Coordinates of C-alpha atoms and ligand atoms in Angstrom, one line a residue:
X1 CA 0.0 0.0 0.0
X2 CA 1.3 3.4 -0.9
X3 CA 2.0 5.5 1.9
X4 CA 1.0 9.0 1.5
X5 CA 2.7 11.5 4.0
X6 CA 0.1 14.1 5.6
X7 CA 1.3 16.9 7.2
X8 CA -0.9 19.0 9.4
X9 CA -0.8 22.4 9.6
X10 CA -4.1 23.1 11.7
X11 CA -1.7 24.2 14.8
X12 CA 0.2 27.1 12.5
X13 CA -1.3 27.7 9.4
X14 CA -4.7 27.2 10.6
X15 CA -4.7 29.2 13.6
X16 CA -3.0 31.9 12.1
X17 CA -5.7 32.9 9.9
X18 CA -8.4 32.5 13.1
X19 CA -8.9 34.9 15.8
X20 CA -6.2 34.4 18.4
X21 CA -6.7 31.5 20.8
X22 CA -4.9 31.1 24.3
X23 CA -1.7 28.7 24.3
X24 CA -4.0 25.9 26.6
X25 CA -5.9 25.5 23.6
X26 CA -3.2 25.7 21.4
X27 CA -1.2 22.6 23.4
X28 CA -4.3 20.9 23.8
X29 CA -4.6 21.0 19.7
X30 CA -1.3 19.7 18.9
X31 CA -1.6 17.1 22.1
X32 CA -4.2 15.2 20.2
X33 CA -3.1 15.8 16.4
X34 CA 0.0 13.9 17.6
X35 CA -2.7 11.1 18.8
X36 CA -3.9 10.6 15.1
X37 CA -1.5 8.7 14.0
X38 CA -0.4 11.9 11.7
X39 CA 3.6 11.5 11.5
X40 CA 4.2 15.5 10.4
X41 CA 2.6 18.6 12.2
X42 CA 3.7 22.2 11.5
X43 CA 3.3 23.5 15.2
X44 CA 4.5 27.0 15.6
X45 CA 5.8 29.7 13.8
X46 CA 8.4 32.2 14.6
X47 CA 7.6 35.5 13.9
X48 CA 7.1 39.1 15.2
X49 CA 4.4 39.0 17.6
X50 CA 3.0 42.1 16.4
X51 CA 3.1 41.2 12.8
X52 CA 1.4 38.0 13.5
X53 CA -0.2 38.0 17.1
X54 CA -2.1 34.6 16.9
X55 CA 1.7 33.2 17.0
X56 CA 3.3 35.3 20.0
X57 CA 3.2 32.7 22.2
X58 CA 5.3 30.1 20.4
X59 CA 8.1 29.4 22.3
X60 CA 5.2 28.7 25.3
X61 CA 3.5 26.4 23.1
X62 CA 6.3 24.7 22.0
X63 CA 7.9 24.2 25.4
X64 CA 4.6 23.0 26.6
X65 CA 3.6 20.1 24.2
X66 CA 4.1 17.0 24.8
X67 CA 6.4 15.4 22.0
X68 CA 5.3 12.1 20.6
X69 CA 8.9 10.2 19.4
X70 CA 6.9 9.2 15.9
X71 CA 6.3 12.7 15.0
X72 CA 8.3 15.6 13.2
X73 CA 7.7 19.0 14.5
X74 CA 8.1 21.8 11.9
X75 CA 8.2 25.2 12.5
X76 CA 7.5 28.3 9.9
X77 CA 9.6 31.4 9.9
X78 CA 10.0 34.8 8.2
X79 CA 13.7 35.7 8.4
X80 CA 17.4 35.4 10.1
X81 CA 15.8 36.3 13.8
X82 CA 12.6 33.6 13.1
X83 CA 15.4 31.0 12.2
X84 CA 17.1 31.7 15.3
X85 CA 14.6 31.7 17.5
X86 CA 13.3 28.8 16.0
X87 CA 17.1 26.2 16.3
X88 CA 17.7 27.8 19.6
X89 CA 14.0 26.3 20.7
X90 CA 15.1 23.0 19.4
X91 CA 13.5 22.6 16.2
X92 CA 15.1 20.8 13.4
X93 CA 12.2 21.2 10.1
X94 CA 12.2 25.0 9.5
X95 CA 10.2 26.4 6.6
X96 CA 10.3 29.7 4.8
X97 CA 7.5 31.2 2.5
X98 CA 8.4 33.3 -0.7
X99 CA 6.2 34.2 -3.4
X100 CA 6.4 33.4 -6.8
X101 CA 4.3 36.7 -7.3
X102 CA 5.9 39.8 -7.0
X103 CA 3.1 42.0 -5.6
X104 CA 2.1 39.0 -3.3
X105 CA 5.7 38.8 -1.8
X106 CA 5.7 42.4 -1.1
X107 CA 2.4 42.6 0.1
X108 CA 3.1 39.5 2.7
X109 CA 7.0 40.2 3.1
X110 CA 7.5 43.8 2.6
X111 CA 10.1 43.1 -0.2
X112 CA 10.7 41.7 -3.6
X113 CA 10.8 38.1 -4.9
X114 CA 14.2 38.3 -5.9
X115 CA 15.0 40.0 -2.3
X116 CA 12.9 37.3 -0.6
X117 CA 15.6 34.8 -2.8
X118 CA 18.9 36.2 -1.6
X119 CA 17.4 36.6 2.4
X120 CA 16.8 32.6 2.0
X121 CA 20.4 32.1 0.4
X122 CA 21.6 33.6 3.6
X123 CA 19.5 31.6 5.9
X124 CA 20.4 28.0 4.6
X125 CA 24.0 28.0 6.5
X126 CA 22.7 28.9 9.1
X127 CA 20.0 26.1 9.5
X128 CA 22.1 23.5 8.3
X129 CA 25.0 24.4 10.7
X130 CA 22.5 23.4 13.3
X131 CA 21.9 20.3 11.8
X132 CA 18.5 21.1 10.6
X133 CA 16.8 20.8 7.8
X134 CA 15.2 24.1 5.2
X135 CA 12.2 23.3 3.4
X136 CA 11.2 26.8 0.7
X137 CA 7.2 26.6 0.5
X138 CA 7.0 28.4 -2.9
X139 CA 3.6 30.7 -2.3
X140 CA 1.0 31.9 -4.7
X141 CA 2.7 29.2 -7.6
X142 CA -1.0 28.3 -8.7
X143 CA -2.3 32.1 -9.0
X144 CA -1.8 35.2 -7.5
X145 CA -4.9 37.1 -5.9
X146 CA -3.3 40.4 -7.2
X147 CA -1.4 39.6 -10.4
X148 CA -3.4 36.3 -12.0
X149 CA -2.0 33.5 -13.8
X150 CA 1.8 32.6 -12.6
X151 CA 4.2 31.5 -15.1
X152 CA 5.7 27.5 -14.0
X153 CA 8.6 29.0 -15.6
X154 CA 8.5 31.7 -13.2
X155 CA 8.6 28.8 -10.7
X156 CA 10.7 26.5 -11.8
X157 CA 13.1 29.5 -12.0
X158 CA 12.6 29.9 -8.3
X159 CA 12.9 26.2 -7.5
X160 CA 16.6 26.5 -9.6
X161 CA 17.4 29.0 -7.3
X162 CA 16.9 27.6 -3.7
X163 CA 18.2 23.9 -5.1
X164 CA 21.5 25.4 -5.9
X165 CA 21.7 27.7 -2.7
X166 CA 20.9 24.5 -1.3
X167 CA 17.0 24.4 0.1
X168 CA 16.5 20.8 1.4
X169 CA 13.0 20.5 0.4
X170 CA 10.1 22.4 -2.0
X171 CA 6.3 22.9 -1.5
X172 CA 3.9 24.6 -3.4
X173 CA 1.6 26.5 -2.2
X174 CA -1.8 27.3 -3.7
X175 CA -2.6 30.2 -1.0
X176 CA -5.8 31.3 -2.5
X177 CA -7.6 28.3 -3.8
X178 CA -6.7 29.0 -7.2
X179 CA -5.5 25.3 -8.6
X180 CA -7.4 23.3 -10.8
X181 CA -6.4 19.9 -12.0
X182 CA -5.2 21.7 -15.4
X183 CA -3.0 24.0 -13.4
X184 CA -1.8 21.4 -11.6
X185 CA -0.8 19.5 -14.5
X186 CA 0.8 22.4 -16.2
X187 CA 2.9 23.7 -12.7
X188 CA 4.4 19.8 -12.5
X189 CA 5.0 18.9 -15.9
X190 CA 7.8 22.0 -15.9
X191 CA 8.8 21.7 -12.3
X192 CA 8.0 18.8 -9.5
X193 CA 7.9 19.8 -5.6
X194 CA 8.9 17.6 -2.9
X195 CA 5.2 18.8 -0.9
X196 CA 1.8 20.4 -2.1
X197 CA 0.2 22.9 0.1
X198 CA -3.5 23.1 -1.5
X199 CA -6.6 25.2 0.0
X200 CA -10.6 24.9 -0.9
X201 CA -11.4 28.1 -1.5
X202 CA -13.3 27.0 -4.8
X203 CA -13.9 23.7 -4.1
X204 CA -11.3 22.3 -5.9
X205 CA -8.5 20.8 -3.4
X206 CA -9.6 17.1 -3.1
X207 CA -9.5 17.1 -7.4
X208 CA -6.0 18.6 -6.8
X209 CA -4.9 16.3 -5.0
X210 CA -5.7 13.5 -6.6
X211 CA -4.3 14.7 -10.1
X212 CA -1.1 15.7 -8.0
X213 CA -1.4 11.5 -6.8
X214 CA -1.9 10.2 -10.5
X215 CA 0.9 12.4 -11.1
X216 CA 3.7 10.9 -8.1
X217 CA 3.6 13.0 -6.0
X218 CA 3.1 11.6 -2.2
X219 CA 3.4 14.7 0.9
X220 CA 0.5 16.8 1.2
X221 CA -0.3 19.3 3.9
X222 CA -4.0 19.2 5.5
X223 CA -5.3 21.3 8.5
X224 CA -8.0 19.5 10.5
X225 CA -11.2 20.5 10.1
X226 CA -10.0 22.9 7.2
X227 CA -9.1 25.4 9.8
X228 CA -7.7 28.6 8.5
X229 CA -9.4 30.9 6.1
X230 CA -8.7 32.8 3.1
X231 CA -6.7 36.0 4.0
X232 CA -8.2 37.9 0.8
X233 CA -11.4 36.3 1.0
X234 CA -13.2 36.9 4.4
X235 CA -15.7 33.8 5.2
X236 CA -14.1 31.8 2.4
X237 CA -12.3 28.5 3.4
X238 CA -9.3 28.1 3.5
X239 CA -6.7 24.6 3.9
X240 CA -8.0 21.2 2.7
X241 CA -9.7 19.4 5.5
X242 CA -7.4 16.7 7.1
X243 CA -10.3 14.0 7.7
X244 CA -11.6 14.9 4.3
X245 CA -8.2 14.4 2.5
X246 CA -7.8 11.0 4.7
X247 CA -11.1 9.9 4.4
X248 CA -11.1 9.7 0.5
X249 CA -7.4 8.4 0.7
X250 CA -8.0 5.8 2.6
X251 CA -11.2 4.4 0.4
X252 CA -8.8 5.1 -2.8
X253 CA -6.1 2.3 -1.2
X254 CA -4.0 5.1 0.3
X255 CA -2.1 4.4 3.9
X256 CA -1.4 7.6 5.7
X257 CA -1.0 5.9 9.7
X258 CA -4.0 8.8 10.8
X259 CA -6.8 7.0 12.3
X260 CA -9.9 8.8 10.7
X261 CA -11.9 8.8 14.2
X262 CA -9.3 10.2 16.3
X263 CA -8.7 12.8 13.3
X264 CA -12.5 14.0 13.5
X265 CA -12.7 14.2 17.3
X266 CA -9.5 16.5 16.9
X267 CA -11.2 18.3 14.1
X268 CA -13.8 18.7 16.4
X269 CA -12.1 19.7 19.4
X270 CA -10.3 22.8 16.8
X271 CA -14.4 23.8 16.0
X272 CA -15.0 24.3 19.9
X273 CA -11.3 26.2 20.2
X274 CA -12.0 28.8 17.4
X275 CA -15.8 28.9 18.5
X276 CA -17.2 28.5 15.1
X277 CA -18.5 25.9 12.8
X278 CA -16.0 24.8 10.3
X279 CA -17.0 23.6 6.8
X280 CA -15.0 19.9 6.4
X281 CA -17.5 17.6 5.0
X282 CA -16.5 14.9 6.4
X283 CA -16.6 16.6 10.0
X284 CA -20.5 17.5 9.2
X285 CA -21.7 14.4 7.5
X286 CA -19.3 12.4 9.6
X287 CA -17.2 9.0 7.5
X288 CA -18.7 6.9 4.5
X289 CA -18.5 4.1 7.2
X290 CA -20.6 5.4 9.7
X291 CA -24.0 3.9 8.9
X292 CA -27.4 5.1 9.5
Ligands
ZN1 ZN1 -2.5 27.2 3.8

């Protein structure tokens, strides 16, 4: 059976684009994501608290969690001071976001693409003389909210870049929902990521994914219970749903070592922390294999 590596990103990604929630609740999320069965969670991220202030409390969070051996802790940061923050707290998976849109990366990193590229040449040293590892999560490479249609040769051009500064790992990131299997086919026939980072904006992720699947790729992230919304799109949804990704996976042949129950109850336990009802269908209408 092909194993297909989930990572969840409910804890960082997710949370970040909610209204602020204390750290208990925080703990108490990552606590029983790493009870799933899921082998990957992005848990914190290292920036500025008062550019991001759902994420101020990450080195509390981190400190507090309790690590399960069988799971790899990431962490996401913005810059130099992120990355230090984030090897001196112990954490060995550190990501970095640029943009493959110009006016996107400027808009979300208050500098240009190509700037964006040399701050990330710098950083790699850095995390790999600490023995840990730099994954480049290539943003917007689906569509940009502000410029349209991105070139694949605009990321592939990017991808060149990091692989010979020496970026461990790729994602892609579709941050506004703007995939479709076409796009999806296009973007990897001219350049192949390690990861894909899909949301559900338009109803498209669980297509995405599977033409990414016919297509060899095997890591995806998920957030449980689609936590997170759409920065540009207030209301929208945002990450593909964990139990939702699993859940068809799983009927398709697919091993990912996430038991689907466990992954619903925690899915559940995110609606109560952010207060709201999420939109997963799988958390509303509950598994194929519960009966009637
Ligand atoms: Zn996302």
């Amino acid at each position: 059976m092909t194993f297909i590596s989930i990572r969840e990103v409910a804890p960082r990604d997710g949370l970040q684009n909610e209204d602020p929630i204390p750290a208990d609740g925080k703990v108490e999320l990552i606590d029983a994501l790493s009870g799933t069965g899921v082998r990957r969670i992005e848990a914190v991220s290292f920036v500025h608290p008062k550019a991001i202030p759902q994420m101020a409390d990450a080195d509390e969070v981190w400190s507090r969690i309790t690590r399960n051996p069988d799971v790899r802790y990431s962490a996401l940061i913005p810059n130099t001071r992120g990355a230090q923050r984030a090897l001196a707290a112990g954490l060995r998976e550190i990501e970095v976001v640029v943009s493959a849109s110009d006016t996107h990366n400027r808009r979300n990193l208050n500098r240009t693409t190509d700037d964006s590229l040399d701050d990330i040449a710098g950083l790699i040293p850095l995390v790999h003389a600490a023995g840990a590892t730099l994954e480049v999560i290539v943003a917007t490479s689906f569509g940009c909210p502000f410029e349209g249609d991105i070139a694949p040769t605009r990321v592939a051009e990017i991808v060149a870049r990091v692989r010979a500064d020496g970026a461990d790992r790729i994602a892609f990131g579709d941050t506004t929902g703007m995939a479709t299997p076409r796009r999806v086919r296009d973007l990897l026939s001219e350049v192949r990521p390690d990861l894909l980072h899909f949301h559900d904006t338009r109803g498209t992720g669980l297509a995405n994914i599977v033409t990414a699947l016919e297509l060899g790729i095997v890591e995806f992230d998920a957030s449980a219970g689609g936590l997170g919304g759409c920065p540009y799109a207030p209301g929208a949804s945002g990450n593909v749903a964990t139990e939702e990704v699993v859940h068809m996976l799983h009927d398709m042949g697919y091993d990912t070592g996430i038991d689907l129950d466990r992954l619903i109850a925690t899915a559940e336990l995110a609606e109560r922390l952010v207060g709201r009802r999420l939109t997963s269908g799988v958390l509303r209408a509950g598994p194929r294999t519960r009966l009637v």
